[in-house]
Coordinates of N, CA and C in Angstrom, one line a residue:
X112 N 23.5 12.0 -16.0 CA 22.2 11.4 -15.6 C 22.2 9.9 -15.7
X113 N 23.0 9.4 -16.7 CA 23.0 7.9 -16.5 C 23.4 7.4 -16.0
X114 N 24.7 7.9 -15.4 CA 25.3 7.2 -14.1 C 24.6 7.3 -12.9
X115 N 23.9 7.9 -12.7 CA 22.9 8.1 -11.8 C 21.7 7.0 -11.6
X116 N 20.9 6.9 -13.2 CA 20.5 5.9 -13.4 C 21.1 4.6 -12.9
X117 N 22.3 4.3 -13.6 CA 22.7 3.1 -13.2 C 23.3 3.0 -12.3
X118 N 23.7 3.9 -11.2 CA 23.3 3.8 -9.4 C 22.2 3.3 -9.0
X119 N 21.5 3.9 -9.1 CA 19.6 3.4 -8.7 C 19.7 2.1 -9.0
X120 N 20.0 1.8 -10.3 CA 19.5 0.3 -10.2 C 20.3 -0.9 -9.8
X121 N 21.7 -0.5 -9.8 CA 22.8 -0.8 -8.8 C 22.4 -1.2 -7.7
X122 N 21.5 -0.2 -6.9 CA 21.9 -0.3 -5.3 C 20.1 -1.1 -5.6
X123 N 19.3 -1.1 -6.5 CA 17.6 -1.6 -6.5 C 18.1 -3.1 -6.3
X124 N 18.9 -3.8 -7.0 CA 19.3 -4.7 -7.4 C 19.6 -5.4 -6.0
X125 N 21.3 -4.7 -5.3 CA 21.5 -4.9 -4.4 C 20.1 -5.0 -3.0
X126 N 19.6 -4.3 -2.9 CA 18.5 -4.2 -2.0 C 17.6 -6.2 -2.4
X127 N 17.3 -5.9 -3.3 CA 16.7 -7.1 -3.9 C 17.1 -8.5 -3.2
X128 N 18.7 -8.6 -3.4 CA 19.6 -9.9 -2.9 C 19.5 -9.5 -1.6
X129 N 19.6 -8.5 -1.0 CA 19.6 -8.4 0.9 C 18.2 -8.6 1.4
X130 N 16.9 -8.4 0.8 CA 16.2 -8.5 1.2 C 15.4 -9.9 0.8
X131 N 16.1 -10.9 -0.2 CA 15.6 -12.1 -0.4 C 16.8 -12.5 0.5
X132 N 17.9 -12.6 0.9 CA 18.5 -12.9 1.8 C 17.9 -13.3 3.2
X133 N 17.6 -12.0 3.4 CA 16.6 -11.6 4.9 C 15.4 -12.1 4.8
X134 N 14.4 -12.3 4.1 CA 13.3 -12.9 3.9 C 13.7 -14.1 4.0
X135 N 14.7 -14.8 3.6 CA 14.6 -16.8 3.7 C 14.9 -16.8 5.5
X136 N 15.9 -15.9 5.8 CA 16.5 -16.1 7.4 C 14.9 -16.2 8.0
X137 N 14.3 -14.4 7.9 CA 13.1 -15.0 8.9 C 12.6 -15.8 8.5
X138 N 12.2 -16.3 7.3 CA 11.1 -17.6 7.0 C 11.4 -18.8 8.0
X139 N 12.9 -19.0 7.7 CA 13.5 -19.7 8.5 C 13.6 -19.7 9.9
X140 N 13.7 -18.6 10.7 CA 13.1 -18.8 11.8 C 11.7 -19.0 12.3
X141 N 10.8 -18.2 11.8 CA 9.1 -18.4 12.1 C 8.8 -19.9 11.6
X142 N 9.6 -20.8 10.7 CA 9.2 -21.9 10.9 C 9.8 -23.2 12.0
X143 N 10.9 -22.6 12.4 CA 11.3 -22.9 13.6 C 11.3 -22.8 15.1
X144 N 9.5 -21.9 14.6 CA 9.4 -21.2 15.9 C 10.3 -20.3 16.6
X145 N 10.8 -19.7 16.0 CA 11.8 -18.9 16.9 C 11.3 -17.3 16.4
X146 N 10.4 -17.2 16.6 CA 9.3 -15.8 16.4 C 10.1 -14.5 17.3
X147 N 10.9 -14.6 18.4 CA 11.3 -13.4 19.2 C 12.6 -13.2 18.2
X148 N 13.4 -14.3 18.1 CA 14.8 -14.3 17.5 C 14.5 -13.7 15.8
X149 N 13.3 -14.1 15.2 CA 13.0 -13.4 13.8 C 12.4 -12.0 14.4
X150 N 12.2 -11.3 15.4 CA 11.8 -10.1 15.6 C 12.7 -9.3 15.9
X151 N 13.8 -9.9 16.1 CA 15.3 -9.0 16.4 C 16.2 -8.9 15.5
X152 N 16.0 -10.1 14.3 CA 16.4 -9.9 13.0 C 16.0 -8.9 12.1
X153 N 14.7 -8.6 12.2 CA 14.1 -7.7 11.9 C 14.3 -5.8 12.2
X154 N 14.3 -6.0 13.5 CA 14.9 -4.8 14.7 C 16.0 -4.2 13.9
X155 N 17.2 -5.5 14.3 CA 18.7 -5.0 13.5 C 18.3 -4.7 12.2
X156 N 18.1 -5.2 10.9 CA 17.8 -4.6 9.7 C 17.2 -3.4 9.1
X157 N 16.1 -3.0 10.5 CA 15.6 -1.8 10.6 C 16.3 -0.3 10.8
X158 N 17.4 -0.9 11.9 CA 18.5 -0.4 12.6 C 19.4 0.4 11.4
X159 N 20.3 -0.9 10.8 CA 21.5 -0.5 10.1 C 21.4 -0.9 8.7
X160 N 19.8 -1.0 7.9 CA 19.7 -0.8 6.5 C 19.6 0.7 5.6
X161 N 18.7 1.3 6.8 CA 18.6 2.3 6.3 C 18.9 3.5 6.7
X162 N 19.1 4.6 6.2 CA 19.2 6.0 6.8 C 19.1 6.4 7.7
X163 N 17.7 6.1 8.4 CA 17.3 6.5 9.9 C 17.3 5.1 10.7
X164 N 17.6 5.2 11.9 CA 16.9 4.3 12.6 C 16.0 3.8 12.7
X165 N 15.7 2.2 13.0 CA 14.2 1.8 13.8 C 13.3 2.4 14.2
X166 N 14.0 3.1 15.4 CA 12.9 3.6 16.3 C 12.0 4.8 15.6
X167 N 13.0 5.4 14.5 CA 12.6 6.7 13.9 C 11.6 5.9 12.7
X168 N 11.8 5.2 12.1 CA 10.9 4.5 11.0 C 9.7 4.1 11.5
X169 N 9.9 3.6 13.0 CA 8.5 3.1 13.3 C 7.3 4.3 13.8
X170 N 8.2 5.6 14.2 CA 7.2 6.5 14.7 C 6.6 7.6 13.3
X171 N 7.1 7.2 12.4 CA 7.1 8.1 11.5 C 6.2 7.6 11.2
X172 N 4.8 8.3 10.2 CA 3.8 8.1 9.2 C 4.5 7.6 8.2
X173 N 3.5 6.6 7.1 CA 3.6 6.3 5.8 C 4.3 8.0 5.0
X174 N 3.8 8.1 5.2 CA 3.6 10.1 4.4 C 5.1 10.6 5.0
X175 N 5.2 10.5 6.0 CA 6.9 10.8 6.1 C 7.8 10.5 5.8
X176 N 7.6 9.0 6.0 CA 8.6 8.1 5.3 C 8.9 8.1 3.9
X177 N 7.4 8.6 3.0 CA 7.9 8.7 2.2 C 9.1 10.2 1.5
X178 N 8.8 10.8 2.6 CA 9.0 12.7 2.0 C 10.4 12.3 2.6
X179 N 11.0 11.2 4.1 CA 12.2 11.4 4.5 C 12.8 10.6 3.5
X180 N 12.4 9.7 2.6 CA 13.3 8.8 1.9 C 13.5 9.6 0.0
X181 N 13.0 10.7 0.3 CA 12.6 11.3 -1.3 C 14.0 12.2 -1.6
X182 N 15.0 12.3 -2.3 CA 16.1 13.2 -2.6 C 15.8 13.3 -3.7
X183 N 16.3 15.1 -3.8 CA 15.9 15.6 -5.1 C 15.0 15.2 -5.7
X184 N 13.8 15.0 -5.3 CA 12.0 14.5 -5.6 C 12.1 13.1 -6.1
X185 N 13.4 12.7 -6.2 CA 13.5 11.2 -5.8 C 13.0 10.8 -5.5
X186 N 11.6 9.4 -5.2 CA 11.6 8.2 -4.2 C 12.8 7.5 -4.4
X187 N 13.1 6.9 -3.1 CA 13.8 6.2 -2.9 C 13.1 4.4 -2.4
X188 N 12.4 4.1 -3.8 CA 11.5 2.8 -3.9 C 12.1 1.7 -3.4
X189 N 13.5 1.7 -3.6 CA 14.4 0.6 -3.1 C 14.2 0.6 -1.6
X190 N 14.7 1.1 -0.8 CA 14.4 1.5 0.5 C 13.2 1.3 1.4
X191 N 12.0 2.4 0.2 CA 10.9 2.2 1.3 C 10.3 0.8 0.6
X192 N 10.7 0.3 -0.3 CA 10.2 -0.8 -0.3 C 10.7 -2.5 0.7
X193 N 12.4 -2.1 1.1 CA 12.8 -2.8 2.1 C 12.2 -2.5 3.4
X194 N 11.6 -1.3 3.8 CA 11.1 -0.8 5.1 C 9.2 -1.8 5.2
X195 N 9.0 -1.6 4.1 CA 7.3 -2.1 4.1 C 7.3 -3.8 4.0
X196 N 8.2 -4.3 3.4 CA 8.5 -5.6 3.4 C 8.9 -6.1 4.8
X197 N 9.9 -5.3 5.8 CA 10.3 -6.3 7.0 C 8.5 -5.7 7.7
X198 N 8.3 -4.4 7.9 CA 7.0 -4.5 8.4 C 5.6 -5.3 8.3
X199 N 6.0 -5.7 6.8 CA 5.2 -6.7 6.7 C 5.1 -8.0 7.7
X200 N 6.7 -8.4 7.4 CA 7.3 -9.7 7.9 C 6.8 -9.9 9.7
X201 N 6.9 -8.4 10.0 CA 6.8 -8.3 11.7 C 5.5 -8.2 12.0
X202 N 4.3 -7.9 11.0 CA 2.7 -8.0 11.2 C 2.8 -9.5 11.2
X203 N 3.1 -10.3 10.3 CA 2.7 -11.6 10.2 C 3.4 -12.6 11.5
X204 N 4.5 -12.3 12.2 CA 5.1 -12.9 13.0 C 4.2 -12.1 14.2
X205 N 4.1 -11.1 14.6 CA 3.3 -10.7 16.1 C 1.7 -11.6 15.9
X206 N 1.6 -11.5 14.2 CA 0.0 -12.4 14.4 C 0.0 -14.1 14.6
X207 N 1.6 -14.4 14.5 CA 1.6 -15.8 15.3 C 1.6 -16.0 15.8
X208 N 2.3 -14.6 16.9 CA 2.8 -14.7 18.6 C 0.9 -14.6 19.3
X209 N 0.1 -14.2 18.5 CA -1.7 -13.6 19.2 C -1.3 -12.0 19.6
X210 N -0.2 -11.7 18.8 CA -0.4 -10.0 19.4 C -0.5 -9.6 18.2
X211 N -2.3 -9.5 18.4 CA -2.8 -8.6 17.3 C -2.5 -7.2 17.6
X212 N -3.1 -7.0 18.4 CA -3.1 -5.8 19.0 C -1.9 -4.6 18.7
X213 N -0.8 -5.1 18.7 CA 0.6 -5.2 18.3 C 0.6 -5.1 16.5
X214 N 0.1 -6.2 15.9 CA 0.6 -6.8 14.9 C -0.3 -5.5 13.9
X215 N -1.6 -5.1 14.1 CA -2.3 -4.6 13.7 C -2.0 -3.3 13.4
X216 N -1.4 -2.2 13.9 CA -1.0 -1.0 13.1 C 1.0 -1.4 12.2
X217 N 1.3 -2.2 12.8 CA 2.2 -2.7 11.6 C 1.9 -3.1 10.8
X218 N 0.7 -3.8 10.4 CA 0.3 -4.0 9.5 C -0.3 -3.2 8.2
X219 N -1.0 -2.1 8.7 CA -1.7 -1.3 8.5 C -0.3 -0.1 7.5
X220 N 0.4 0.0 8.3 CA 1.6 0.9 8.0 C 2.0 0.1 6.5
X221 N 2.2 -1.5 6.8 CA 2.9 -1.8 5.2 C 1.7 -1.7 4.3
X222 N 0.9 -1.4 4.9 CA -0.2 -2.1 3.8 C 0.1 -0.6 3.2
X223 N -0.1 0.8 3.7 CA -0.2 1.9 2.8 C 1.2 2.3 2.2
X224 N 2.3 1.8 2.5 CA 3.5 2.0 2.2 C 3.5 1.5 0.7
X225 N 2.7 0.1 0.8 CA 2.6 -0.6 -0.5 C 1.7 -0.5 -1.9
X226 N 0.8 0.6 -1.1 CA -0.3 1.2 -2.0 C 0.5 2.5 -2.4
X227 N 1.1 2.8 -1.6 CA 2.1 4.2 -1.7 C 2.9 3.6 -3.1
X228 N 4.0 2.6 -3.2 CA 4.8 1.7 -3.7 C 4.0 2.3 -5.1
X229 N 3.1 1.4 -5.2 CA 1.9 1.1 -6.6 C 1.7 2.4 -7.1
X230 N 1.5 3.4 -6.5 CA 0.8 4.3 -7.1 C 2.2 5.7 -7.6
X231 N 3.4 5.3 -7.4 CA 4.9 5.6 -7.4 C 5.2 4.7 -8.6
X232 N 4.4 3.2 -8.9 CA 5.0 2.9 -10.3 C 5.9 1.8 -9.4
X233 N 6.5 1.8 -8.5 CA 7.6 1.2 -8.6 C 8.1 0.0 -8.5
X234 N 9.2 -0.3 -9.2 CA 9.1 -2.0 -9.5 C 9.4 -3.0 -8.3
X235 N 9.2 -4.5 -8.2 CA 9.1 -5.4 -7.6 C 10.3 -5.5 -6.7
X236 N 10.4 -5.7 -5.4 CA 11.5 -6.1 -5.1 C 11.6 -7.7 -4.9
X237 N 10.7 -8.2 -4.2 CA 10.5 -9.7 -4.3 C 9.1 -10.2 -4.8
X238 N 8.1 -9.6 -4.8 CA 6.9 -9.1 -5.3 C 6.8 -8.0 -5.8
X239 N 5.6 -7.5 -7.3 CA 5.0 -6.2 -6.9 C 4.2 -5.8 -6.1
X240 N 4.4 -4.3 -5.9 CA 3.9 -3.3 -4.5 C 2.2 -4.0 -4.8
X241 N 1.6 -4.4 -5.7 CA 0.3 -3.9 -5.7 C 0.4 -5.9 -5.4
X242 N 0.7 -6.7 -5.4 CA 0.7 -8.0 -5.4 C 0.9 -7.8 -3.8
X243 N 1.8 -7.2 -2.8 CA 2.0 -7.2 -1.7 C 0.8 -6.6 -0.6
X244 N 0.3 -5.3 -1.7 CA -0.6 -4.8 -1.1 C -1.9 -5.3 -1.1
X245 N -2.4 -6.0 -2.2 CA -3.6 -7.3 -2.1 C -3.7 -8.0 -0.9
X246 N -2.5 -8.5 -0.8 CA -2.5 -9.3 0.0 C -2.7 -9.3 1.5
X247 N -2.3 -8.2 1.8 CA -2.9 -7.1 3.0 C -3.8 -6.4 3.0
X248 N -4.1 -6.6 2.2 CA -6.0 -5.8 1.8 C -6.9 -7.3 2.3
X249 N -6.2 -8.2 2.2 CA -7.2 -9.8 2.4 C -7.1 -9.5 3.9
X250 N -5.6 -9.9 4.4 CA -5.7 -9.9 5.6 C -6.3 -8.9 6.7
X251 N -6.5 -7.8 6.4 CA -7.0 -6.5 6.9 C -8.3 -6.8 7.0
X252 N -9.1 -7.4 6.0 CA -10.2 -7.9 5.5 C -11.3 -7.5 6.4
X253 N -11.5 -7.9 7.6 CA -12.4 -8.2 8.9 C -12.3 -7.1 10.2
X254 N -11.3 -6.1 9.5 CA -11.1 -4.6 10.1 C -12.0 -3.4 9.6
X255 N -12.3 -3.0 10.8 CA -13.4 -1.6 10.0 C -12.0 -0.7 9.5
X256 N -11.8 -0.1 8.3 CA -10.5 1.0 8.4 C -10.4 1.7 8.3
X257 N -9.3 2.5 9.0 CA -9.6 4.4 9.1 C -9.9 5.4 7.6
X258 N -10.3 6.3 7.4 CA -10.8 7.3 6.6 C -9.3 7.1 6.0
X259 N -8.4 7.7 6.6 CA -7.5 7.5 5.3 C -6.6 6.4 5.0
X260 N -7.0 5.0 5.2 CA -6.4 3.8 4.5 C -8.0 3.4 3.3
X261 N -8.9 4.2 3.7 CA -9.9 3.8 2.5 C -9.7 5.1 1.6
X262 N -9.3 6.1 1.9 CA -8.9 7.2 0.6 C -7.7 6.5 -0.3
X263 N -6.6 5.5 0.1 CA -5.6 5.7 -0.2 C -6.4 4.3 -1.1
X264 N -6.9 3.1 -0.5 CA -7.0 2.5 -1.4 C -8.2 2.9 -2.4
X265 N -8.9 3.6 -2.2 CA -9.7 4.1 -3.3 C -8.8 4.7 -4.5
X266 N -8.0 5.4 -4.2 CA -7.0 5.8 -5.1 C -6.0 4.3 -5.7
X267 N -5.1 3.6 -5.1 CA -4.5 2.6 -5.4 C -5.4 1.8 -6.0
X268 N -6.8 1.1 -6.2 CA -7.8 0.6 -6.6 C -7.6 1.2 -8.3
X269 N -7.7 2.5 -8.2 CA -8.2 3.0 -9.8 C -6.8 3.1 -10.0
X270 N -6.0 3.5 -9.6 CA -4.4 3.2 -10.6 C -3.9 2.0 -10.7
X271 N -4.7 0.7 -10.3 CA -4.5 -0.5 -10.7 C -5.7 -1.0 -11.6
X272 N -6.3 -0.1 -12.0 CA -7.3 0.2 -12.9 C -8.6 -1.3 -12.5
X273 N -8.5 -1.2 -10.9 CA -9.7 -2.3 -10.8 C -11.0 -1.1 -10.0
X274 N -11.4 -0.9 -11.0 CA -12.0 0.3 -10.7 C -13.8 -0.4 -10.0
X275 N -13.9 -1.8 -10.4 CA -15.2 -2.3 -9.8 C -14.9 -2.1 -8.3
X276 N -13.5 -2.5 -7.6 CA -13.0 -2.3 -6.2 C -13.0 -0.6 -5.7
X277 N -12.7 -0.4 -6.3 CA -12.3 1.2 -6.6 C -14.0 1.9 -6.3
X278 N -15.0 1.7 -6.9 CA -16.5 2.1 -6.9 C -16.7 1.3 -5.5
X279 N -16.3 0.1 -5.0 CA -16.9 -0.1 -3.8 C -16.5 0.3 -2.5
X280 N -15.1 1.0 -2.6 CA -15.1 1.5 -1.2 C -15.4 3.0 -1.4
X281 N -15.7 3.4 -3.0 CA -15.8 4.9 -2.6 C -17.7 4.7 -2.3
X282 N -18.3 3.4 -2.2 CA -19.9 3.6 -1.9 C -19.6 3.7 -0.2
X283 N -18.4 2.4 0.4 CA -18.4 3.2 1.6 C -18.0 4.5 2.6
X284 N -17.2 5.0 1.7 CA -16.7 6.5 1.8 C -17.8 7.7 1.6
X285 N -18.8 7.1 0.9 CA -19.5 8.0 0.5 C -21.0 7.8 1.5
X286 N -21.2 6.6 2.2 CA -22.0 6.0 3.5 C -21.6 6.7 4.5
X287 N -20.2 6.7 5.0 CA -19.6 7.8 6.4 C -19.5 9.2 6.2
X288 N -20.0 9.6 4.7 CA -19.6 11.0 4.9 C -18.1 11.8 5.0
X289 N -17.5 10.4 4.2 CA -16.3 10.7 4.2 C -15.4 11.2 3.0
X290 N -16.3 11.3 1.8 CA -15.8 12.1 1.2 C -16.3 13.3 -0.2
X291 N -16.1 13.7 -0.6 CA -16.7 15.3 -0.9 C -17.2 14.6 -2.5
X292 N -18.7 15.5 -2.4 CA -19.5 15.2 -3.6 C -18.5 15.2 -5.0
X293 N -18.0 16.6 -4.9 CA -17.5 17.0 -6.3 C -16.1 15.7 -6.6
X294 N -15.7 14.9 -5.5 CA -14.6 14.1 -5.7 C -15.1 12.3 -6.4
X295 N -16.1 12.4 -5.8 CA -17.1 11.6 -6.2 C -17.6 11.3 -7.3
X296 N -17.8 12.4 -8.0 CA -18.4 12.8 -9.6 C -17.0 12.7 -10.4
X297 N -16.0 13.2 -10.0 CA -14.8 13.4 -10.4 C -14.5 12.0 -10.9
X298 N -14.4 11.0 -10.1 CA -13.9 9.6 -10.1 C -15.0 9.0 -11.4
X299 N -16.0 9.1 -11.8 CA -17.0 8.5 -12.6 C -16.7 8.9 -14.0
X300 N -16.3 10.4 -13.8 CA -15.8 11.4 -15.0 C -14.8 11.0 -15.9
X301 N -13.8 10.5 -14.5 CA -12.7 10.3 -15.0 C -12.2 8.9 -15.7
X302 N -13.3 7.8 -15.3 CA -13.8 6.7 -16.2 C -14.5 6.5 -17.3
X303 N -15.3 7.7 -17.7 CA -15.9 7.9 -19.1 C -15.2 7.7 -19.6
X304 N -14.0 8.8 -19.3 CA -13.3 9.0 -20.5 C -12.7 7.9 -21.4
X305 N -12.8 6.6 -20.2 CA -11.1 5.8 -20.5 C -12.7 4.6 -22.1
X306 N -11.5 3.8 -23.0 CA -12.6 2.8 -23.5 C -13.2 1.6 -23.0
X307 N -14.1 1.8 -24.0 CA -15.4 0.5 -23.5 C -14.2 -0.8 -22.9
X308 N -13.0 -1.0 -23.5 CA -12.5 -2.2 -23.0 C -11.6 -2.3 -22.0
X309 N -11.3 -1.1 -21.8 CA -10.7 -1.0 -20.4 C -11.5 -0.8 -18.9
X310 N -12.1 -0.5 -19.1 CA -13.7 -0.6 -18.1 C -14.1 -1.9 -17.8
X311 N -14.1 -2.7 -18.7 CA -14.7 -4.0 -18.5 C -13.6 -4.9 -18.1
X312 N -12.9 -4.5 -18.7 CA -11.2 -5.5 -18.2 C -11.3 -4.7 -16.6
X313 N -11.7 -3.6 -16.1 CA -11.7 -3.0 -14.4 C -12.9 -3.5 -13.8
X314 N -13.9 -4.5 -14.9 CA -14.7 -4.7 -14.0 C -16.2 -3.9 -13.8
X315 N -15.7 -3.1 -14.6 CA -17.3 -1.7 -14.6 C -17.3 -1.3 -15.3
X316 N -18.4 -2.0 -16.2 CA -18.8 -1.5 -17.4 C -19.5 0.0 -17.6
X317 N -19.4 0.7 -18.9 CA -20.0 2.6 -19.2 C -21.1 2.0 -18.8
X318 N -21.7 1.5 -18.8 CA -23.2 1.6 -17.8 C -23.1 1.4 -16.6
X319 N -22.7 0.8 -16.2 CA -22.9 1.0 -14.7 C -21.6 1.9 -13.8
X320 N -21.0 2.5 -14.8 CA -20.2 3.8 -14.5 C -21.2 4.8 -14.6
X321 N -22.2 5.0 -15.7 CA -23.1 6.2 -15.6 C -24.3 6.0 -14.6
X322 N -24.4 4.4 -14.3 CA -25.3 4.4 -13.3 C -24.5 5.0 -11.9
X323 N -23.2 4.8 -11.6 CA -23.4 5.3 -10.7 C -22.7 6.8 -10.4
X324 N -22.8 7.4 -11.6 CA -22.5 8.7 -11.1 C -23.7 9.7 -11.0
X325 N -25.0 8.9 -11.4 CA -26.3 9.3 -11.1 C -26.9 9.0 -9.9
X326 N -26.4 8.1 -9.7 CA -26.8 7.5 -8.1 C -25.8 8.4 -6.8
X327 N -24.6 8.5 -7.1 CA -23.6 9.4 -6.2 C -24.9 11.0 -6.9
X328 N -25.0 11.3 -8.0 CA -25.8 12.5 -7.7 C -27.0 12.4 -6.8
X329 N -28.0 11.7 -7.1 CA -29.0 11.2 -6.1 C -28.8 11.5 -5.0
X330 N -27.9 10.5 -3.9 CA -27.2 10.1 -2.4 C -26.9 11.7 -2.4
X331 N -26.4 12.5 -2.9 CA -26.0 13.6 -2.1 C -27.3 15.0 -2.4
X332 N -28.1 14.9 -2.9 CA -29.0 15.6 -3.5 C -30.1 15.2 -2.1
X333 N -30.3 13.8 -2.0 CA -30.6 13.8 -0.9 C -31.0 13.9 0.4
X334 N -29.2 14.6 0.7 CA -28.7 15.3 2.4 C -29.8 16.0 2.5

């Protein structure tokens, strides 16, 4: 088992140096304007870093990626964390080219890879997942988002224990009808439990945790 161990962190390490490697090159180009030539850098890396192909990474869901990159219930955090990093890199470069349009479900894809990342625990490769995933939660910012990028961050919200964020997309989740009473109550429940000072370090204090698990009773009592 420890050689195994110290494989993993072998090849985590290694990934680390290739992918600060590859991060300065594109930097390096998108500041030289050479935005197609940093998109082909990207392409290749896609190509021959990892297990599958490009074309196969880009058609796959977050959720596959993670089940094709998992051995022996393994994640393979090194990996899908090099996969959500160049994705990243290629939302922010289509958003210099004006192809949102483009740039927007690549973006979207790193953003849950990196909530995926966070909620797996797993460590930094040039950032942490939950430092990368903020950051794409800003830029997403001014997007209505689908039902399940607001389940995922409702979840990634409370295992980064910022549970004030965490209570406000579940008030919008719970405006569309998008998610089930008993899951609702569940999440308020499951903050009693924790102490008075870790609540307030999240931002939501036992009072207005009880306030709003009387108010989610209310809203659905309601219907």
């Amino acid at each position: 088992m420890g050689g195994w161990h110290l494989f993993q962190r072998d090849f985590f390490m290694r990934m680390i140096e290739q992918m600060g490697e590859a991060a300065g090159v594109i930097m390096g180009l998108r500041q030289q304007r050479k935005h197609e030539e940093a998109l082909l850098v990207i392409d290749d890396l896609l190509d021959r870093q990892f297990r599958m192909n490009g074309k196969l990474i880009r058609q796959l869901s977050d959720a596959d990626l993670v089940r094709m990159m998992t051995t022996n219930g393994v994640v393979e955090t090194a990996n899908l964390s090099g996969v959500a990093l160049l994705m990243k890199e290629e939302a922010a470069i289509l958003n210099e080219l004006g192809r949102t349009d483009q740039s927007y479900p690549v973006q979207l894809k790193a953003f849950h890879l990196f909530m995926r990342l966070a909620l797996l625990d797993a460590p930094a490769l040039l950032r942490t997942p939950s430092e990368e995933a903020a950051d794409l939660a800003q830029q997403l910012d001014g997007y209505e988002l689908p039902r399940a990028t607001k389940l995922l961050m409702w979840e990634w919200y409370e295992g980064d224990k910022r549970y004030d964020d965490a209570e406000n997309i579940l008030h919008e989740l719970v405006e569309d009808g998008m998610v089930e009473r008993e899951d609702a109550e569940e999440f308020y429940r499951r903050l009693l439990l924790l102490p008075d000072e870790s609540l307030e370090a999240g931002g939501l204090p036992r009072d207005e945790v009880l306030e709003g698990l009387a108010r989610i009773k209310q809203d659905y009592e309601a219907v």
